[in-house]
Short mmCIF file of C-alpha atoms and ligand atoms in Angstrom, two decimals:
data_model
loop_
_atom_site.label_atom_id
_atom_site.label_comp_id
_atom_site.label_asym_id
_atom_site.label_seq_id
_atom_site.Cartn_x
_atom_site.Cartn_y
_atom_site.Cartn_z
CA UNK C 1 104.03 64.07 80.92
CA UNK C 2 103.65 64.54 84.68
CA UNK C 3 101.44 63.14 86.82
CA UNK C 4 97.79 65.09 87.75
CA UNK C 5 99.22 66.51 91.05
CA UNK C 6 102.77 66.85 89.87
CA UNK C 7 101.47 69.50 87.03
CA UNK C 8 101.57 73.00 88.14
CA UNK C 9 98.02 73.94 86.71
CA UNK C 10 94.41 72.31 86.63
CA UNK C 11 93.41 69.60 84.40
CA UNK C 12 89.34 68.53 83.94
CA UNK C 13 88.51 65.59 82.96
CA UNK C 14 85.02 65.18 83.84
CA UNK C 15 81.95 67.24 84.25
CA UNK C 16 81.73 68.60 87.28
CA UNK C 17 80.31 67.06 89.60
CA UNK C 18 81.64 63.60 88.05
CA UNK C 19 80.47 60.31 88.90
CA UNK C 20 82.04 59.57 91.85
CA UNK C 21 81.56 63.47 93.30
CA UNK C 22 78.19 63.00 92.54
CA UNK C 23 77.62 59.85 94.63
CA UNK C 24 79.60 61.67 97.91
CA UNK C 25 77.09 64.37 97.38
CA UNK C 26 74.18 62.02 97.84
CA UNK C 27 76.07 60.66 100.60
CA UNK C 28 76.69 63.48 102.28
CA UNK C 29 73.02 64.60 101.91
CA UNK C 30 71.49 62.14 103.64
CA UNK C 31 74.19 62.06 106.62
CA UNK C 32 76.43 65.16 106.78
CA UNK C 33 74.68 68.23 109.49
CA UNK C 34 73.12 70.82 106.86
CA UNK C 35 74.26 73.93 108.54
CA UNK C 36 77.87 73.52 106.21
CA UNK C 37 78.08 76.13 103.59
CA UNK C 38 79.34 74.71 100.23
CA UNK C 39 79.82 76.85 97.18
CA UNK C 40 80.25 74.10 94.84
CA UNK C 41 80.80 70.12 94.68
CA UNK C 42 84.11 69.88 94.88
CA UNK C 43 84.88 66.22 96.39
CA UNK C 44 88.41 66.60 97.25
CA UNK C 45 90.48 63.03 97.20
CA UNK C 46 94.19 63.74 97.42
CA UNK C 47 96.54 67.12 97.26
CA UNK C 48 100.14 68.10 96.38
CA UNK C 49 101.61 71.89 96.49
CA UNK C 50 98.86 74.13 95.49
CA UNK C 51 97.38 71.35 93.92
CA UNK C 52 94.23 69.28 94.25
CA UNK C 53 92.34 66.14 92.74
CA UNK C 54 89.13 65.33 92.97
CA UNK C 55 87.64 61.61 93.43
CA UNK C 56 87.16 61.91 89.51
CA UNK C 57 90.42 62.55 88.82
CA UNK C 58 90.19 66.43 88.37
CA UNK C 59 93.28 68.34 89.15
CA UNK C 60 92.44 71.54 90.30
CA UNK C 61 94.46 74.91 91.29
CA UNK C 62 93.62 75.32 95.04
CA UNK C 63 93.77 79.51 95.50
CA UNK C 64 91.55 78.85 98.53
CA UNK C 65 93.65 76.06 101.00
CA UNK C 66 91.09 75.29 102.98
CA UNK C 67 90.10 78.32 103.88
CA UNK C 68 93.65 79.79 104.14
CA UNK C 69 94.86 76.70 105.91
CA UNK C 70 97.36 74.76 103.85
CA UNK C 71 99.96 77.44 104.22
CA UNK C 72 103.02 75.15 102.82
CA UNK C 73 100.53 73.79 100.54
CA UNK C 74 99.13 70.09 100.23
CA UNK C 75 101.06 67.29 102.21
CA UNK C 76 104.46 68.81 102.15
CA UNK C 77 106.97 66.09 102.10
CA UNK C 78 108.67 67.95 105.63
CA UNK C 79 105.33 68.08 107.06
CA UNK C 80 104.39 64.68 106.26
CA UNK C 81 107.59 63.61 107.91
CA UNK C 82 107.33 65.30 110.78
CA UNK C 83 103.82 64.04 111.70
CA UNK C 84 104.69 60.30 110.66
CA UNK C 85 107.37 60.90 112.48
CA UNK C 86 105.62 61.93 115.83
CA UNK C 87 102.72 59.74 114.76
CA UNK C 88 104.88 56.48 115.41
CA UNK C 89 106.41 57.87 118.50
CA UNK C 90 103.59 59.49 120.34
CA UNK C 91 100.30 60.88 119.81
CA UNK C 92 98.70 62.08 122.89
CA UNK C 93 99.57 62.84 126.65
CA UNK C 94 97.39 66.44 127.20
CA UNK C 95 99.76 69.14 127.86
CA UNK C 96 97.26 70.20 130.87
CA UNK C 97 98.50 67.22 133.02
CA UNK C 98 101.73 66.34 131.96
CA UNK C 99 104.68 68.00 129.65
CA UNK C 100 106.39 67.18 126.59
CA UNK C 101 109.44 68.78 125.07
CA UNK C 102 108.23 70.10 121.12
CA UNK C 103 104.95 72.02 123.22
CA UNK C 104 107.34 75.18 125.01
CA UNK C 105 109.49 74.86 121.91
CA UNK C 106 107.21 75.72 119.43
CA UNK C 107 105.59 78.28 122.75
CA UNK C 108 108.47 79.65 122.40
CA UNK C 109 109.48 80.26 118.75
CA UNK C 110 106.09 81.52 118.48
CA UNK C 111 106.60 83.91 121.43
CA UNK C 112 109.53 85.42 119.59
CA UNK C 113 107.75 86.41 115.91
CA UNK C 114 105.05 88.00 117.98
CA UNK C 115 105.93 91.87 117.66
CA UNK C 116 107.15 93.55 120.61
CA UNK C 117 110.16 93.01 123.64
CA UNK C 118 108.64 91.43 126.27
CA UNK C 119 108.51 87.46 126.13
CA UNK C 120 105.67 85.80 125.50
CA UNK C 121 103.49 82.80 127.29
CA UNK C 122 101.78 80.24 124.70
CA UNK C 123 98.12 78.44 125.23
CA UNK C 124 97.53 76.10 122.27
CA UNK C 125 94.06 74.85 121.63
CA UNK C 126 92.30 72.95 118.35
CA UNK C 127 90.87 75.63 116.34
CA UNK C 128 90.79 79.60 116.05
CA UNK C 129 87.80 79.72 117.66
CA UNK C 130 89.15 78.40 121.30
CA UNK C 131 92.13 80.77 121.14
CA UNK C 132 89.12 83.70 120.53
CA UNK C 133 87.68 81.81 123.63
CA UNK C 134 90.80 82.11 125.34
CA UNK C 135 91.55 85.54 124.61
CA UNK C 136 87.87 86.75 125.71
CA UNK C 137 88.81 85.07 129.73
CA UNK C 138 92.50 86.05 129.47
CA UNK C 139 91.21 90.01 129.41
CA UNK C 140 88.56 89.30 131.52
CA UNK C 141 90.96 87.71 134.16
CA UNK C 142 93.88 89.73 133.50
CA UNK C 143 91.77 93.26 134.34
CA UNK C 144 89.34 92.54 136.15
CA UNK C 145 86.73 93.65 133.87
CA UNK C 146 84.19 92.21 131.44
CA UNK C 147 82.74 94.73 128.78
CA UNK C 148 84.49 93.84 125.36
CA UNK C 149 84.57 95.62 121.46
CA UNK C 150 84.02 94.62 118.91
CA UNK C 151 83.92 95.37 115.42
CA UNK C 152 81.40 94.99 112.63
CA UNK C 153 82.17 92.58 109.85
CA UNK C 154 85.21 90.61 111.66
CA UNK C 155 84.31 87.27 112.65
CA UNK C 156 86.32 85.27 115.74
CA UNK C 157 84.25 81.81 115.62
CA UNK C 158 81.46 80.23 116.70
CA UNK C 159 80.94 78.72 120.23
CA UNK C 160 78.96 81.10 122.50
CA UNK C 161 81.63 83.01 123.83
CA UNK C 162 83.49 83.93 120.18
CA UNK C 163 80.26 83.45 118.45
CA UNK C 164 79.26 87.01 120.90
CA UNK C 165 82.22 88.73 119.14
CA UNK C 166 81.44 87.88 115.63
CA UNK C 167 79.36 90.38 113.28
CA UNK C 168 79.98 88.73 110.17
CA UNK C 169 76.22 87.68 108.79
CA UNK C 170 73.12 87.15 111.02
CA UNK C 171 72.77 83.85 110.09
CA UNK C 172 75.75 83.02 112.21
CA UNK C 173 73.61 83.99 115.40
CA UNK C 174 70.01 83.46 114.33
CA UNK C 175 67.99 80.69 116.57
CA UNK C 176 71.16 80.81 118.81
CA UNK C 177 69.26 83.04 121.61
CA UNK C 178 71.10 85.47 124.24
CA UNK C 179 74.82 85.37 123.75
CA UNK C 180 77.38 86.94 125.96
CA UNK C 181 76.17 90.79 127.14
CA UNK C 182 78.81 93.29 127.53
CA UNK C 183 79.82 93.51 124.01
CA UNK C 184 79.84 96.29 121.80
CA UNK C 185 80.14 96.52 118.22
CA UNK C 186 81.59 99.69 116.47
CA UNK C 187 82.04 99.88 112.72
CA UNK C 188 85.16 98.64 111.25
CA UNK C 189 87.21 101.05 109.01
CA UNK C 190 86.23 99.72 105.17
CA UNK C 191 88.32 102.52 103.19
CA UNK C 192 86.49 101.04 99.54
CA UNK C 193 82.86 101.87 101.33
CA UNK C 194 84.33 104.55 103.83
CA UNK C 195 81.28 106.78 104.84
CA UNK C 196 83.38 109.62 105.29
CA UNK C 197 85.11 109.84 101.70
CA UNK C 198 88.69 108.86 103.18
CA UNK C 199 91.25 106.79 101.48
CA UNK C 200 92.97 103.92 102.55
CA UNK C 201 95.06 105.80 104.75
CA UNK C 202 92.96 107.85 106.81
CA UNK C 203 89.62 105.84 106.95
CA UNK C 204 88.31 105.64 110.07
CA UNK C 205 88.82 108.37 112.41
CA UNK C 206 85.46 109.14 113.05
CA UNK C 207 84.65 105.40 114.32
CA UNK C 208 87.60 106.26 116.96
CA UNK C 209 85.96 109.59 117.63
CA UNK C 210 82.77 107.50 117.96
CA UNK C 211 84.12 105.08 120.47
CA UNK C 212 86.14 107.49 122.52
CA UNK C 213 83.07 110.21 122.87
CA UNK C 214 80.05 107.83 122.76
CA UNK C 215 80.71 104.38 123.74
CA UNK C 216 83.28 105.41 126.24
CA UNK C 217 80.84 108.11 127.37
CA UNK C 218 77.69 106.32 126.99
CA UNK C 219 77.65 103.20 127.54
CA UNK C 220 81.22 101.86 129.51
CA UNK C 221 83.17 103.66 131.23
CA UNK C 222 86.68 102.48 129.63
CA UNK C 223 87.94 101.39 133.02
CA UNK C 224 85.07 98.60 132.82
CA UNK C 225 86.75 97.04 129.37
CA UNK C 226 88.58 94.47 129.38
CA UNK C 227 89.65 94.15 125.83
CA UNK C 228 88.98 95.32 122.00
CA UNK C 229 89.75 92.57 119.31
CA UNK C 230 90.27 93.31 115.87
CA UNK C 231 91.31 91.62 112.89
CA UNK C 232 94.01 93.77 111.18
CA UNK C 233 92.47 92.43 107.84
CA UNK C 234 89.18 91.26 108.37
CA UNK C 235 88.91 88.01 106.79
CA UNK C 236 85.32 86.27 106.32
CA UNK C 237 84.07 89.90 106.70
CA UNK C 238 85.72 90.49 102.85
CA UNK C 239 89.27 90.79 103.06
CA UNK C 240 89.37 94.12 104.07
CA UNK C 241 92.50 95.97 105.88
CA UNK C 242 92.24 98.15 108.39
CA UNK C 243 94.63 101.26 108.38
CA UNK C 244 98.10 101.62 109.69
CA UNK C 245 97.07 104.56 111.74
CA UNK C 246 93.73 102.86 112.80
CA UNK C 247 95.32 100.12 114.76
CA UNK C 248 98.10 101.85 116.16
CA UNK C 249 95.47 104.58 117.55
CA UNK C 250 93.54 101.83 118.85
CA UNK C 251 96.19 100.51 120.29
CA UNK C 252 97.24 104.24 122.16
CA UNK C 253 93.45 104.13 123.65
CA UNK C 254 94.27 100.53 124.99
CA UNK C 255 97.07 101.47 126.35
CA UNK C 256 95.19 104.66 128.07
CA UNK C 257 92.66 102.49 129.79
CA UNK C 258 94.33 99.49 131.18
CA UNK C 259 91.98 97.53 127.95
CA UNK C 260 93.67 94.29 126.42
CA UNK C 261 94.86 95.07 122.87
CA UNK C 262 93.31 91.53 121.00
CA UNK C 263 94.58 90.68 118.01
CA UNK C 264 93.24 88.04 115.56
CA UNK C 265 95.34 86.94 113.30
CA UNK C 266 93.72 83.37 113.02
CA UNK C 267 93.84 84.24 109.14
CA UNK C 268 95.70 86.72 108.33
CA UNK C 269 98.84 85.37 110.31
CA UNK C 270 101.50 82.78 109.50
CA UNK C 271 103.36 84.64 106.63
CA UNK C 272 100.31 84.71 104.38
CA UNK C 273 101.03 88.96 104.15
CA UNK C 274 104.50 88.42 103.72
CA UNK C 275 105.41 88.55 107.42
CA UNK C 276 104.10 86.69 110.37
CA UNK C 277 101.68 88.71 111.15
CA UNK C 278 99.85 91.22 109.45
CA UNK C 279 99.89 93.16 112.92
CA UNK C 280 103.90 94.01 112.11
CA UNK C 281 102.83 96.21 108.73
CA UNK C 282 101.00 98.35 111.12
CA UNK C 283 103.54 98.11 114.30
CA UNK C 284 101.42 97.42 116.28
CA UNK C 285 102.12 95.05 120.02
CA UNK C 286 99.08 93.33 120.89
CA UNK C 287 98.56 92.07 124.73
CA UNK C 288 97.22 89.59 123.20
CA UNK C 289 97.57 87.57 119.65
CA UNK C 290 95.26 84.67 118.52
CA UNK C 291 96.58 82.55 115.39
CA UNK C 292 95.34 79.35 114.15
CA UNK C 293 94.53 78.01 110.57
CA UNK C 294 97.72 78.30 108.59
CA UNK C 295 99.74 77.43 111.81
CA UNK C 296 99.93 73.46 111.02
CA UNK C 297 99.46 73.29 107.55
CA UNK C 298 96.24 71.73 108.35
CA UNK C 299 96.86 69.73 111.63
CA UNK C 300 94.26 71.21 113.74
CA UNK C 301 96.19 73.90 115.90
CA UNK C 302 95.40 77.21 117.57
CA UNK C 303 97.37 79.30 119.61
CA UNK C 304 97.05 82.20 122.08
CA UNK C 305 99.79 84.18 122.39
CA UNK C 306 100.18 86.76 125.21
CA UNK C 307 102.61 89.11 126.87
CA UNK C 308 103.84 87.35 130.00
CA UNK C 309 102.74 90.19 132.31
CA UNK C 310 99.23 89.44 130.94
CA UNK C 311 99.38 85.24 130.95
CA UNK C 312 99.60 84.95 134.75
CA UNK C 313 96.15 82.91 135.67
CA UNK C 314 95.99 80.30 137.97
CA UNK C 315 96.71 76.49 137.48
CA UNK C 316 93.12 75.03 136.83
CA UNK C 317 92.07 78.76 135.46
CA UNK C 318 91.98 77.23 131.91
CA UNK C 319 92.98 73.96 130.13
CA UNK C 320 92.19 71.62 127.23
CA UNK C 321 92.74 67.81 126.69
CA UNK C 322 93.85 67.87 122.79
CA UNK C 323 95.04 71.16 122.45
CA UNK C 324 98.63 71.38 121.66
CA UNK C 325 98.65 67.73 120.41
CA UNK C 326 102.28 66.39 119.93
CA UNK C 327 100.93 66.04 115.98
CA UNK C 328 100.15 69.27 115.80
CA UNK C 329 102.52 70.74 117.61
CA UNK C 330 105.52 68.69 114.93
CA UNK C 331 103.44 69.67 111.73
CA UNK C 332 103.63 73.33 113.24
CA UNK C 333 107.64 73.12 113.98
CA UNK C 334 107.51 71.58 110.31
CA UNK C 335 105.60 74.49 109.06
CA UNK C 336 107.35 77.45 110.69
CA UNK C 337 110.52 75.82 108.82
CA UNK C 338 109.29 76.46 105.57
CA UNK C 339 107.07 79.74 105.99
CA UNK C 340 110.90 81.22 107.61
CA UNK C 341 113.06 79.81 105.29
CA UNK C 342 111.04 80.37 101.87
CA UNK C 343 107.44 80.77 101.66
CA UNK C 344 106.94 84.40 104.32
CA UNK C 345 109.48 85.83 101.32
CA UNK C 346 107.61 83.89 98.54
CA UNK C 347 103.24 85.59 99.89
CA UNK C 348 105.22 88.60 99.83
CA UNK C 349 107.03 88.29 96.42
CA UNK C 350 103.96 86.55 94.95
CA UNK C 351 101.40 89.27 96.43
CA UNK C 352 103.20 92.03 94.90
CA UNK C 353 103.36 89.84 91.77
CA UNK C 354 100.09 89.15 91.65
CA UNK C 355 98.92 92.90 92.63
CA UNK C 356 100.97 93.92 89.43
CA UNK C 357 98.74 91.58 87.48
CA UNK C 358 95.97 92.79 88.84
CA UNK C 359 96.58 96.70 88.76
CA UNK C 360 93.88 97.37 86.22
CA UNK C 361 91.50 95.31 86.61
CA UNK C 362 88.89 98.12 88.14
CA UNK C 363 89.65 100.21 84.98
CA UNK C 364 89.36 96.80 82.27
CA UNK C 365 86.02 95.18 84.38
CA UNK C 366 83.47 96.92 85.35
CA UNK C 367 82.63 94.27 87.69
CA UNK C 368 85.14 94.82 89.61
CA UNK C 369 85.11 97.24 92.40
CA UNK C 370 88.16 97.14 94.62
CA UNK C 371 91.03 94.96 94.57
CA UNK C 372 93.00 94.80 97.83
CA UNK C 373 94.92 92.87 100.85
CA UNK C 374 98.77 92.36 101.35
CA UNK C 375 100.71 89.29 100.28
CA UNK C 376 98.43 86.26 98.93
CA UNK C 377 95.57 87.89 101.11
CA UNK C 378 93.59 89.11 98.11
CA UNK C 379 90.10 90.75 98.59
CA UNK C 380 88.25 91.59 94.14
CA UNK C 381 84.77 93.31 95.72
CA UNK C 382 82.47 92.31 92.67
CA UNK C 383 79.71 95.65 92.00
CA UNK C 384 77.13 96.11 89.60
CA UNK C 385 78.39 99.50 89.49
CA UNK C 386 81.33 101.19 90.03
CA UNK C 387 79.57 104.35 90.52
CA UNK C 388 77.10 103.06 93.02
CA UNK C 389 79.01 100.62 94.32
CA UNK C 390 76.21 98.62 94.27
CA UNK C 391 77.05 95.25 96.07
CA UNK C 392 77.08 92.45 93.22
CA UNK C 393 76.43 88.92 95.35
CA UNK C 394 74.73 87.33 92.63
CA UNK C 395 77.45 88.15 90.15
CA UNK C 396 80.00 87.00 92.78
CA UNK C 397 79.24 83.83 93.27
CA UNK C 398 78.53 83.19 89.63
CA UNK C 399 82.23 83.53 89.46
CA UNK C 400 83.40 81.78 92.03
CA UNK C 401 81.53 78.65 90.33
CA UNK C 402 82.80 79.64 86.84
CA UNK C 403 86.55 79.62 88.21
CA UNK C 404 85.69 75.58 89.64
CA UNK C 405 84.37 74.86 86.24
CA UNK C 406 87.29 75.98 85.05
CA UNK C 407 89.85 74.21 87.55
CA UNK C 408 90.03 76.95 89.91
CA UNK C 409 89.68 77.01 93.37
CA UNK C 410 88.29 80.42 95.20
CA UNK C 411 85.96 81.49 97.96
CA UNK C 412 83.47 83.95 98.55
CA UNK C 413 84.02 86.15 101.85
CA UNK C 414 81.50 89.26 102.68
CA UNK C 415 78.67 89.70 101.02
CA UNK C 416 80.00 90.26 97.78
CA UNK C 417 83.96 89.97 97.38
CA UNK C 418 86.16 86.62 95.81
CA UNK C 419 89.19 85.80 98.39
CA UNK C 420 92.01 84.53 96.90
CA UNK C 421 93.96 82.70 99.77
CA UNK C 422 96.49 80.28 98.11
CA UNK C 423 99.00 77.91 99.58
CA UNK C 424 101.88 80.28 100.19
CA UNK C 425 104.17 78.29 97.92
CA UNK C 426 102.43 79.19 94.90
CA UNK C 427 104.58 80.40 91.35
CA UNK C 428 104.59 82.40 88.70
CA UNK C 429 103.10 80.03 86.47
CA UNK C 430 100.08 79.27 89.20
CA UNK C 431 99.84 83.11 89.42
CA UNK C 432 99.25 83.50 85.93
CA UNK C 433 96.94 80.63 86.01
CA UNK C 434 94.47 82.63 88.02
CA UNK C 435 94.62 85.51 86.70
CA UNK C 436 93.77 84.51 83.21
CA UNK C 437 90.94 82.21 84.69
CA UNK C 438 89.84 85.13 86.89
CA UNK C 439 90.12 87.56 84.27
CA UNK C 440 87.60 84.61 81.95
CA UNK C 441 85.03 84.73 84.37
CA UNK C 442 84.81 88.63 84.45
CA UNK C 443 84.14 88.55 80.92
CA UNK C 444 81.64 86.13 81.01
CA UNK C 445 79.93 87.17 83.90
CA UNK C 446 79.96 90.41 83.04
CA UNK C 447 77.69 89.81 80.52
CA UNK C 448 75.13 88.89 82.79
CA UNK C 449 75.66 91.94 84.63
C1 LIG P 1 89.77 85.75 111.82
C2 LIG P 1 89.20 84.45 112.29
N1 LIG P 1 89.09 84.24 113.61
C3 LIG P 1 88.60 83.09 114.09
C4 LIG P 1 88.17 82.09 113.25
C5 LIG P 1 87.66 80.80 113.79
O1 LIG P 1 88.58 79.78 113.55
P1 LIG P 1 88.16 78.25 113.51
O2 LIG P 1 87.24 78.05 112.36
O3 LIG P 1 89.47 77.51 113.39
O4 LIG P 1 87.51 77.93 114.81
C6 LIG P 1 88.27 82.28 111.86
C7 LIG P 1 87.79 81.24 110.93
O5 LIG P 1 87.49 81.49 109.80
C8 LIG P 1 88.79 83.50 111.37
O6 LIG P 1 88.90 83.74 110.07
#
């Protein structure tokens, strides 16, 4: 019999919350900041693979990694290694006064997945949201210029400056007051709600249309913007992809104006598609490329990436005492490892698996409005209707906390969609798994519908 987090599949062995969960909970209550946003109690004690227990001893199957972190899954033997390793040997210098040799060696092996010829210069920093903040001066200093797009539903983070770029739920910005001015939002190209009837394909030519003959017309003159960011599948906004076309006409009117071609790819990057970057499905060559979560396996690591011709500020310009932390930086050499040698080809076998599985679940649920994403990316829109399209939140989140009660792990993202993001090393078996489970809590939460 093998041990909780040696088994491939969930085992529960309490209620949920158990004892011990329930005491964290109280815990946390009383001393944890209330602005977190918890789905359910899960109290999360150790992890293996795609594998997590509980401080009751609950195993559970973890299709959500930490929000789409723990890209070579729980405490990979290599990646443990490598940051005991560097842990005994040493932890911090700050790469903005002095150098160490792992920092332009992972710079540079990250500089050479990014798509296109020219090399690449490397800022790391702790979290997604400080390479956003990067990426927002890098344009600005690198044209000149300060008006920025952005696009409805994509979120980029949360301090001030990223926080201006986000349009992800109100809440995010409510009581937060006057944030950066300068930005516009435009929509972003949703082909499952597209208001102009088009398919995946072809969504979103009129929101081009719109920019180029209003916004560029109306309210900045293109030679005034610095940059347009876009994730190429909008993550927190409900796993949605934008088209191939889409991006790569964005992309022409960058080119056309001098504008910074941002790409964030804090989730949707590291293999999790079945490349590095989802930006390479399109073929697409952003100036600029921001990556973080999946990056370290869940060392806390961020990265801007830019075209050299672009990354040429001044000493002083920009800095940061942890970022690029020799820890981070050794779990991140550890990680690329695995995501090259196995687990890129594994999201992309796995996706196309699981897509398979999944092929007819719109026709057998009528829950279900839309599945979609690439790789282990996977966006199930939950409806009341498939007619209407009616947005099912209620009905959403009733599953998500069916699939913990049942040992597996999911988030919400959008307003009404169930993201599976799992550790890239999942299997067949795990695959299965979650399927089934998913396909359990359809049923029964379809007849609450
Ligand atoms: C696409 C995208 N950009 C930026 C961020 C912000 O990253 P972090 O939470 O590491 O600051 C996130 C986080 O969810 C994200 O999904």
């Amino acid at each position: 019999m093998p041990t909780t987090l040696e088994a491939k599949t969930p085992r529960i062995v309490t209620a949920l919350p158990g004892p011990n969960a329930k005491r964290v909970l109280e815990q946390d209550a009383k001393f944890m900041s209330p602005s977190y946003t918890r789905d359910y109690p899960l109290v999360a004690k150790r992890g293996h693979g795609a594998i997590v227990e509980d401080v009751d001893g609950n195993a559970f199957l973890d299709f959500a990694a930490g929000i789409a972190v723990c890209s070579t899954g729980h405490c990979h033997p290599k990646v443990v290694a490598a940051i005991q390793k560097q842990a005994a040997e040493l932890i911090h210098m700050s790469g903005t006064d002095f150098y160490y040799e792992s920092m332009p060696q992972l710079a540079e092996r990250l500089g050479r997945t990014m798509p296109g010829a020219e090399s690449k210069k490397v800022f790391f920093t702790n979290s997604g949201t400080e390479a956003i903040e990067g990426a927002i001066k890098l344009a600005r200093y690198a044209t000149k210029r300060d008006k920025l797009i952005a696009f409805y539903g994509c979120f980029h983070g949360r301090s001030m400056g990223a926080l201006s770029l986000t349009a992800s739920k109100s809440t995010q910005r409510k009581g937060f007051g006057a944030l950066l001015s300068g930005i516009e939002h435009i929509p972003y190209p949703y082909a499952y709600r597209c208001a102009h009837g088009h398919t995946e394909e072809t969504c979103g030519a009129e929101i081009l249309e719109q920019l180029e003959a209003q916004i560029f017309k109306r309210l900045f003159d293109p030679e005034d913007v610095a940059g347009i960011i876009i994730e190429p599948i909008q993550g927190e906004g409900g796993y949605v992809p934008a088209p191939k076309f889409f991006l790569q006409e964005l992309q022409r009117i960058c080119r056309q104006h001098g504008i910074m071609f941002i790409v964030d790819e804090v989730q949707s990057g590291m293999g999790r598609t079945g490349k590095w970057w989802a930006s390479e499905h399109a073929g697409i060559e952003p100036d600029i490329l921001c990556s973080a979560k999946g990056i370290a396996s869940g060392m806390p690591l961020g990265a801007m990436v830019a075209k050299e011709s672009v990354m040429r500020w001044k000493p002083g310009s920009h800095g940061t005492t942890f970022g690029g932390n020799p820890v981070c930086i050794a779990a991140a050499l550890a990680t690329m490892d695995l995501i090259e040698s196995e687990y890129m080809e594994n999201a992309r076998r796995m996706g196309d698996y699981l897509f398979g599985r999944m092929a007819d679940w719109t026709k057998n649920f009528k829950i279900v409005g839309d599945v979609r994403g690439r790789g282990l990316m996977i966006g199930i829109e939950i409806v009341r209707d498939q007619r209407t399209k009616e947005k099912a939140a209620d009905l959403r989140n009733v599953i998500v906390d069916l699939a913990f009660h049942k040992g597996l792990l999911v988030l919400g993202a959008g307003e009404n969609t169930i993201r599976l993001s799992p550790p890239l090393l999942i299997d067949r078996e795990q695959a299965d798994f979650a399927v089934r489970t998913l396909e359990d809590c359809f049923r029964e939460a379809g007849k609450k519908a």
